[in-house]
């Protein structure tokens, strides 16, 4: 047995370093625990009284980085399901719909997943004045976006991701970026099309037309 107490003789002195080894490790506080981060309560005050417990507390991945497992743990190869389900959402999809639902409910802050694409989209929206700001508390998993309102109406009218599932990807050519900029003689700087360039920069269609480049389509907002 691992925690079995060694037979002590009256002549042996107890070592101070072995005092931790003969007792099982207990948690310092016994708070209600959840298995996943998504099961934590949304209220930040209530979240203080919950713990992220279980096997996934140390080993769980982000959208773009897989989970770091133990070396001796059996790894199963990821297989494509036979019938692909289209509810495997991307972080940009999550980002768009969290902002849309938060603005509909007149929220001030919205917690969104933190990836290179979502942080870039938030920066582009901040440059266009569509959001009031965003706060990154040195967290690699999520950050807070502060929504913006004018006369009690959200500044975001329409926000829509380009890809609704994790499989479909749209490449926007430079000609298409020019078409998004100027269609039928209408110079468009109101509807913002955000893409990811080949050098991993998140830019809008105005910068893409200026640099004469295209990219992978991420979202549309106005």
PDB file of C-alpha atoms in Angstrom:
ATOM      1  CA  UNK A   1       0.000   0.000   0.000  1.00  0.00           C
ATOM      2  CA  UNK A   2       1.352   3.397  -0.928  1.00  0.00           C
ATOM      3  CA  UNK A   3       0.456   5.301   2.202  1.00  0.00           C
ATOM      4  CA  UNK A   4       1.136   2.511   4.665  1.00  0.00           C
ATOM      5  CA  UNK A   5       2.923   3.804   7.733  1.00  0.00           C
ATOM      6  CA  UNK A   6       6.364   2.290   8.250  1.00  0.00           C
ATOM      7  CA  UNK A   7       6.792   0.381  11.513  1.00  0.00           C
ATOM      8  CA  UNK A   8       8.476   2.842  13.845  1.00  0.00           C
ATOM      9  CA  UNK A   9      10.946   1.731  16.448  1.00  0.00           C
ATOM     10  CA  UNK A  10      11.351   3.645  19.700  1.00  0.00           C
ATOM     11  CA  UNK A  11      14.948   4.477  18.732  1.00  0.00           C
ATOM     12  CA  UNK A  12      14.241   6.003  15.308  1.00  0.00           C
ATOM     13  CA  UNK A  13      13.687   9.746  15.095  1.00  0.00           C
ATOM     14  CA  UNK A  14      10.937  10.990  12.752  1.00  0.00           C
ATOM     15  CA  UNK A  15      12.369  12.934   9.824  1.00  0.00           C
ATOM     16  CA  UNK A  16      10.715  16.240   9.042  1.00  0.00           C
ATOM     17  CA  UNK A  17      10.921  15.671   5.287  1.00  0.00           C
ATOM     18  CA  UNK A  18       9.111  12.347   5.582  1.00  0.00           C
ATOM     19  CA  UNK A  19       6.159  13.854   7.370  1.00  0.00           C
ATOM     20  CA  UNK A  20       4.512  14.706   4.050  1.00  0.00           C
ATOM     21  CA  UNK A  21       5.175  11.282   2.543  1.00  0.00           C
ATOM     22  CA  UNK A  22       3.289   9.265   5.128  1.00  0.00           C
ATOM     23  CA  UNK A  23       0.039  11.197   4.750  1.00  0.00           C
ATOM     24  CA  UNK A  24      -2.040  11.363   1.581  1.00  0.00           C
ATOM     25  CA  UNK A  25      -2.157  14.686  -0.195  1.00  0.00           C
ATOM     26  CA  UNK A  26      -5.362  16.593   0.391  1.00  0.00           C
ATOM     27  CA  UNK A  27      -6.638  19.693  -1.311  1.00  0.00           C
ATOM     28  CA  UNK A  28      -6.171  22.824   0.714  1.00  0.00           C
ATOM     29  CA  UNK A  29      -9.793  23.837   0.262  1.00  0.00           C
ATOM     30  CA  UNK A  30     -12.721  21.620  -0.600  1.00  0.00           C
ATOM     31  CA  UNK A  31     -14.742  23.703  -3.038  1.00  0.00           C
ATOM     32  CA  UNK A  32     -17.329  22.343  -5.455  1.00  0.00           C
ATOM     33  CA  UNK A  33     -15.470  21.159  -8.511  1.00  0.00           C
ATOM     34  CA  UNK A  34     -16.285  20.903 -12.173  1.00  0.00           C
ATOM     35  CA  UNK A  35     -14.693  18.738 -14.813  1.00  0.00           C
ATOM     36  CA  UNK A  36     -14.356  21.311 -17.587  1.00  0.00           C
ATOM     37  CA  UNK A  37     -13.712  25.033 -17.715  1.00  0.00           C
ATOM     38  CA  UNK A  38     -16.911  25.556 -19.682  1.00  0.00           C
ATOM     39  CA  UNK A  39     -18.882  24.211 -16.696  1.00  0.00           C
ATOM     40  CA  UNK A  40     -17.666  26.997 -14.429  1.00  0.00           C
ATOM     41  CA  UNK A  41     -20.345  29.552 -13.574  1.00  0.00           C
ATOM     42  CA  UNK A  42     -20.305  32.656 -15.703  1.00  0.00           C
ATOM     43  CA  UNK A  43     -20.580  35.063 -12.786  1.00  0.00           C
ATOM     44  CA  UNK A  44     -17.017  36.032 -11.770  1.00  0.00           C
ATOM     45  CA  UNK A  45     -17.942  36.247  -8.082  1.00  0.00           C
ATOM     46  CA  UNK A  46     -19.612  32.844  -8.061  1.00  0.00           C
ATOM     47  CA  UNK A  47     -16.688  31.447 -10.043  1.00  0.00           C
ATOM     48  CA  UNK A  48     -14.384  32.179  -7.108  1.00  0.00           C
ATOM     49  CA  UNK A  49     -16.122  29.452  -5.114  1.00  0.00           C
ATOM     50  CA  UNK A  50     -15.661  26.740  -7.732  1.00  0.00           C
ATOM     51  CA  UNK A  51     -12.619  24.688  -8.607  1.00  0.00           C
ATOM     52  CA  UNK A  52     -11.512  23.194 -11.871  1.00  0.00           C
ATOM     53  CA  UNK A  53     -10.890  19.587 -10.869  1.00  0.00           C
ATOM     54  CA  UNK A  54     -10.405  16.263 -12.553  1.00  0.00           C
ATOM     55  CA  UNK A  55      -7.983  14.864 -15.100  1.00  0.00           C
ATOM     56  CA  UNK A  56      -8.530  17.826 -17.401  1.00  0.00           C
ATOM     57  CA  UNK A  57      -7.509  20.414 -14.804  1.00  0.00           C
ATOM     58  CA  UNK A  58      -3.869  20.164 -15.867  1.00  0.00           C
ATOM     59  CA  UNK A  59      -4.079  18.683 -19.341  1.00  0.00           C
ATOM     60  CA  UNK A  60      -6.501  20.389 -21.655  1.00  0.00           C
ATOM     61  CA  UNK A  61      -5.794  22.196 -24.853  1.00  0.00           C
ATOM     62  CA  UNK A  62      -6.820  25.365 -26.569  1.00  0.00           C
ATOM     63  CA  UNK A  63      -8.382  25.619 -29.989  1.00  0.00           C
ATOM     64  CA  UNK A  64      -5.059  25.826 -31.785  1.00  0.00           C
ATOM     65  CA  UNK A  65      -2.844  23.825 -29.375  1.00  0.00           C
ATOM     66  CA  UNK A  66      -3.664  20.233 -28.421  1.00  0.00           C
ATOM     67  CA  UNK A  67      -3.645  19.065 -24.839  1.00  0.00           C
ATOM     68  CA  UNK A  68      -0.286  18.160 -23.322  1.00  0.00           C
ATOM     69  CA  UNK A  69      -0.703  14.618 -22.090  1.00  0.00           C
ATOM     70  CA  UNK A  70       1.637  12.498 -20.028  1.00  0.00           C
ATOM     71  CA  UNK A  71       4.355  10.598 -21.853  1.00  0.00           C
ATOM     72  CA  UNK A  72       3.173   7.222 -20.580  1.00  0.00           C
ATOM     73  CA  UNK A  73      -0.486   7.847 -21.331  1.00  0.00           C
ATOM     74  CA  UNK A  74      -1.966   5.939 -24.241  1.00  0.00           C
ATOM     75  CA  UNK A  75      -2.731   8.294 -27.117  1.00  0.00           C
ATOM     76  CA  UNK A  76      -5.495   7.403 -29.514  1.00  0.00           C
ATOM     77  CA  UNK A  77      -5.317   8.669 -33.050  1.00  0.00           C
ATOM     78  CA  UNK A  78      -7.966  11.203 -33.950  1.00  0.00           C
ATOM     79  CA  UNK A  79     -10.336   9.801 -36.531  1.00  0.00           C
ATOM     80  CA  UNK A  80     -12.686  11.662 -38.813  1.00  0.00           C
ATOM     81  CA  UNK A  81     -16.259  10.707 -37.905  1.00  0.00           C
ATOM     82  CA  UNK A  82     -18.239   8.728 -40.449  1.00  0.00           C
ATOM     83  CA  UNK A  83     -21.014  11.296 -40.631  1.00  0.00           C
ATOM     84  CA  UNK A  84     -19.509  14.714 -40.070  1.00  0.00           C
ATOM     85  CA  UNK A  85     -21.546  16.845 -37.714  1.00  0.00           C
ATOM     86  CA  UNK A  86     -21.581  20.543 -38.466  1.00  0.00           C
ATOM     87  CA  UNK A  87     -21.730  21.694 -34.859  1.00  0.00           C
ATOM     88  CA  UNK A  88     -17.953  21.624 -34.422  1.00  0.00           C
ATOM     89  CA  UNK A  89     -17.583  25.348 -34.021  1.00  0.00           C
ATOM     90  CA  UNK A  90     -14.484  27.425 -34.620  1.00  0.00           C
ATOM     91  CA  UNK A  91     -13.246  30.080 -32.180  1.00  0.00           C
ATOM     92  CA  UNK A  92     -14.186  32.830 -34.659  1.00  0.00           C
ATOM     93  CA  UNK A  93     -17.734  31.418 -34.772  1.00  0.00           C
ATOM     94  CA  UNK A  94     -17.774  31.428 -30.964  1.00  0.00           C
ATOM     95  CA  UNK A  95     -16.361  34.957 -30.933  1.00  0.00           C
ATOM     96  CA  UNK A  96     -19.005  36.314 -33.323  1.00  0.00           C
ATOM     97  CA  UNK A  97     -21.987  34.758 -31.639  1.00  0.00           C
ATOM     98  CA  UNK A  98     -20.878  35.681 -28.138  1.00  0.00           C
ATOM     99  CA  UNK A  99     -20.579  39.305 -29.242  1.00  0.00           C
ATOM    100  CA  UNK A 100     -23.931  39.189 -31.032  1.00  0.00           C
ATOM    101  CA  UNK A 101     -25.801  37.658 -28.101  1.00  0.00           C
ATOM    102  CA  UNK A 102     -24.039  39.909 -25.600  1.00  0.00           C
ATOM    103  CA  UNK A 103     -24.963  43.045 -27.538  1.00  0.00           C
ATOM    104  CA  UNK A 104     -28.560  41.864 -27.875  1.00  0.00           C
ATOM    105  CA  UNK A 105     -28.736  41.448 -24.097  1.00  0.00           C
ATOM    106  CA  UNK A 106     -27.007  44.824 -23.549  1.00  0.00           C
ATOM    107  CA  UNK A 107     -24.025  43.331 -21.754  1.00  0.00           C
ATOM    108  CA  UNK A 108     -20.989  45.466 -21.062  1.00  0.00           C
ATOM    109  CA  UNK A 109     -18.310  42.766 -21.167  1.00  0.00           C
ATOM    110  CA  UNK A 110     -18.227  39.490 -23.083  1.00  0.00           C
ATOM    111  CA  UNK A 111     -15.712  36.735 -22.409  1.00  0.00           C
ATOM    112  CA  UNK A 112     -14.490  35.280 -25.711  1.00  0.00           C
ATOM    113  CA  UNK A 113     -11.903  32.594 -26.556  1.00  0.00           C
ATOM    114  CA  UNK A 114      -8.379  33.849 -27.069  1.00  0.00           C
ATOM    115  CA  UNK A 115      -6.639  32.813 -30.269  1.00  0.00           C
ATOM    116  CA  UNK A 116      -4.569  34.708 -32.796  1.00  0.00           C
ATOM    117  CA  UNK A 117      -7.626  35.199 -34.991  1.00  0.00           C
ATOM    118  CA  UNK A 118     -10.044  36.329 -32.279  1.00  0.00           C
ATOM    119  CA  UNK A 119      -7.538  38.765 -30.790  1.00  0.00           C
ATOM    120  CA  UNK A 120      -6.850  40.171 -34.245  1.00  0.00           C
ATOM    121  CA  UNK A 121     -10.563  40.495 -35.014  1.00  0.00           C
ATOM    122  CA  UNK A 122     -11.082  42.355 -31.735  1.00  0.00           C
ATOM    123  CA  UNK A 123      -8.214  44.723 -32.589  1.00  0.00           C
ATOM    124  CA  UNK A 124      -9.665  45.431 -36.053  1.00  0.00           C
ATOM    125  CA  UNK A 125     -13.107  46.060 -34.568  1.00  0.00           C
ATOM    126  CA  UNK A 126     -11.541  48.411 -32.024  1.00  0.00           C
ATOM    127  CA  UNK A 127      -9.814  50.352 -34.801  1.00  0.00           C
ATOM    128  CA  UNK A 128     -13.147  50.732 -36.594  1.00  0.00           C
ATOM    129  CA  UNK A 129     -14.889  51.850 -33.401  1.00  0.00           C
ATOM    130  CA  UNK A 130     -17.256  48.888 -33.233  1.00  0.00           C
ATOM    131  CA  UNK A 131     -16.216  47.885 -29.692  1.00  0.00           C
ATOM    132  CA  UNK A 132     -15.165  50.055 -26.767  1.00  0.00           C
ATOM    133  CA  UNK A 133     -12.059  48.008 -25.997  1.00  0.00           C
ATOM    134  CA  UNK A 134     -10.797  44.647 -24.919  1.00  0.00           C
ATOM    135  CA  UNK A 135      -8.843  43.555 -21.870  1.00  0.00           C
ATOM    136  CA  UNK A 136      -6.311  40.753 -21.912  1.00  0.00           C
ATOM    137  CA  UNK A 137      -5.414  39.710 -18.381  1.00  0.00           C
ATOM    138  CA  UNK A 138      -2.346  37.756 -19.546  1.00  0.00           C
ATOM    139  CA  UNK A 139      -4.613  34.783 -20.179  1.00  0.00           C
ATOM    140  CA  UNK A 140      -3.948  32.531 -23.143  1.00  0.00           C
ATOM    141  CA  UNK A 141      -7.444  31.043 -23.140  1.00  0.00           C
ATOM    142  CA  UNK A 142      -9.929  33.911 -22.986  1.00  0.00           C
ATOM    143  CA  UNK A 143     -10.147  37.683 -22.868  1.00  0.00           C
ATOM    144  CA  UNK A 144     -12.850  40.253 -22.276  1.00  0.00           C
ATOM    145  CA  UNK A 145     -14.336  42.479 -24.978  1.00  0.00           C
ATOM    146  CA  UNK A 146     -16.085  45.670 -23.878  1.00  0.00           C
ATOM    147  CA  UNK A 147     -19.116  46.303 -26.050  1.00  0.00           C
ATOM    148  CA  UNK A 148     -20.086  49.743 -27.338  1.00  0.00           C
ATOM    149  CA  UNK A 149     -23.532  51.331 -27.437  1.00  0.00           C
ATOM    150  CA  UNK A 150     -24.970  54.544 -28.857  1.00  0.00           C
ATOM    151  CA  UNK A 151     -28.373  55.794 -27.667  1.00  0.00           C
ATOM    152  CA  UNK A 152     -28.958  52.427 -25.987  1.00  0.00           C
ATOM    153  CA  UNK A 153     -28.438  50.599 -29.272  1.00  0.00           C
ATOM    154  CA  UNK A 154     -25.407  48.395 -29.964  1.00  0.00           C
ATOM    155  CA  UNK A 155     -22.915  49.633 -32.521  1.00  0.00           C
ATOM    156  CA  UNK A 156     -22.687  46.084 -33.899  1.00  0.00           C
ATOM    157  CA  UNK A 157     -25.650  45.582 -36.203  1.00  0.00           C
ATOM    158  CA  UNK A 158     -24.581  42.420 -38.033  1.00  0.00           C
ATOM    159  CA  UNK A 159     -21.687  40.148 -37.121  1.00  0.00           C
ATOM    160  CA  UNK A 160     -21.287  36.860 -38.928  1.00  0.00           C
ATOM    161  CA  UNK A 161     -18.444  34.341 -39.207  1.00  0.00           C
ATOM    162  CA  UNK A 162     -17.228  33.247 -42.599  1.00  0.00           C
ATOM    163  CA  UNK A 163     -17.053  29.552 -41.689  1.00  0.00           C
ATOM    164  CA  UNK A 164     -19.711  27.883 -39.586  1.00  0.00           C
ATOM    165  CA  UNK A 165     -17.852  24.622 -39.046  1.00  0.00           C
ATOM    166  CA  UNK A 166     -14.299  23.538 -38.460  1.00  0.00           C
ATOM    167  CA  UNK A 167     -13.798  22.104 -41.940  1.00  0.00           C
ATOM    168  CA  UNK A 168     -14.793  24.776 -44.434  1.00  0.00           C
ATOM    169  CA  UNK A 169     -12.216  27.454 -45.209  1.00  0.00           C
ATOM    170  CA  UNK A 170     -12.666  30.390 -47.565  1.00  0.00           C
ATOM    171  CA  UNK A 171      -9.746  32.008 -49.342  1.00  0.00           C
ATOM    172  CA  UNK A 172     -10.365  35.570 -50.484  1.00  0.00           C
ATOM    173  CA  UNK A 173      -8.323  36.595 -53.506  1.00  0.00           C
ATOM    174  CA  UNK A 174      -7.017  40.160 -53.997  1.00  0.00           C
ATOM    175  CA  UNK A 175      -9.611  40.648 -56.729  1.00  0.00           C
ATOM    176  CA  UNK A 176     -12.370  39.630 -54.337  1.00  0.00           C
ATOM    177  CA  UNK A 177     -11.016  42.057 -51.722  1.00  0.00           C
ATOM    178  CA  UNK A 178     -11.255  44.849 -54.303  1.00  0.00           C
ATOM    179  CA  UNK A 179     -14.784  43.724 -55.113  1.00  0.00           C
ATOM    180  CA  UNK A 180     -15.693  43.864 -51.419  1.00  0.00           C
ATOM    181  CA  UNK A 181     -14.219  47.359 -51.333  1.00  0.00           C
ATOM    182  CA  UNK A 182     -15.973  48.721 -54.418  1.00  0.00           C
ATOM    183  CA  UNK A 183     -19.119  47.010 -55.712  1.00  0.00           C
ATOM    184  CA  UNK A 184     -21.293  48.599 -58.432  1.00  0.00           C
ATOM    185  CA  UNK A 185     -19.645  51.973 -57.873  1.00  0.00           C
ATOM    186  CA  UNK A 186     -20.358  51.989 -54.117  1.00  0.00           C
ATOM    187  CA  UNK A 187     -17.223  52.582 -52.067  1.00  0.00           C
ATOM    188  CA  UNK A 188     -17.611  50.317 -49.041  1.00  0.00           C
ATOM    189  CA  UNK A 189     -15.861  51.216 -45.816  1.00  0.00           C
ATOM    190  CA  UNK A 190     -18.880  50.526 -43.616  1.00  0.00           C
ATOM    191  CA  UNK A 191     -19.098  46.741 -43.787  1.00  0.00           C
ATOM    192  CA  UNK A 192     -15.811  45.389 -42.431  1.00  0.00           C
ATOM    193  CA  UNK A 193     -14.494  42.131 -43.859  1.00  0.00           C
ATOM    194  CA  UNK A 194     -11.716  40.648 -41.725  1.00  0.00           C
ATOM    195  CA  UNK A 195      -9.243  38.119 -43.113  1.00  0.00           C
ATOM    196  CA  UNK A 196      -6.004  36.443 -42.128  1.00  0.00           C
ATOM    197  CA  UNK A 197      -3.122  37.108 -44.481  1.00  0.00           C
ATOM    198  CA  UNK A 198      -0.405  34.669 -45.492  1.00  0.00           C
ATOM    199  CA  UNK A 199       2.011  36.171 -42.957  1.00  0.00           C
ATOM    200  CA  UNK A 200      -0.505  35.592 -40.132  1.00  0.00           C
ATOM    201  CA  UNK A 201      -1.740  39.166 -39.825  1.00  0.00           C
ATOM    202  CA  UNK A 202      -5.399  39.832 -39.102  1.00  0.00           C
ATOM    203  CA  UNK A 203      -6.395  42.742 -41.346  1.00  0.00           C
ATOM    204  CA  UNK A 204      -9.559  44.212 -42.806  1.00  0.00           C
ATOM    205  CA  UNK A 205     -10.457  44.492 -46.469  1.00  0.00           C
ATOM    206  CA  UNK A 206      -9.246  48.114 -46.602  1.00  0.00           C
ATOM    207  CA  UNK A 207      -5.681  47.142 -45.676  1.00  0.00           C
ATOM    208  CA  UNK A 208      -5.885  44.112 -47.967  1.00  0.00           C
ATOM    209  CA  UNK A 209      -6.804  46.308 -50.939  1.00  0.00           C
ATOM    210  CA  UNK A 210      -4.079  48.790 -50.027  1.00  0.00           C
ATOM    211  CA  UNK A 211      -1.464  46.013 -49.910  1.00  0.00           C
ATOM    212  CA  UNK A 212      -3.000  44.181 -52.909  1.00  0.00           C
ATOM    213  CA  UNK A 213      -3.202  40.864 -51.043  1.00  0.00           C
ATOM    214  CA  UNK A 214      -5.866  38.367 -50.093  1.00  0.00           C
ATOM    215  CA  UNK A 215      -6.263  35.982 -47.223  1.00  0.00           C
ATOM    216  CA  UNK A 216      -8.427  33.504 -45.416  1.00  0.00           C
ATOM    217  CA  UNK A 217     -11.853  34.908 -44.672  1.00  0.00           C
ATOM    218  CA  UNK A 218     -12.727  35.104 -41.003  1.00  0.00           C
ATOM    219  CA  UNK A 219     -15.789  37.269 -40.411  1.00  0.00           C
ATOM    220  CA  UNK A 220     -17.945  40.201 -41.509  1.00  0.00           C
ATOM    221  CA  UNK A 221     -19.193  42.917 -39.175  1.00  0.00           C
ATOM    222  CA  UNK A 222     -20.923  46.276 -39.459  1.00  0.00           C
TER     223      UNK A 222
END
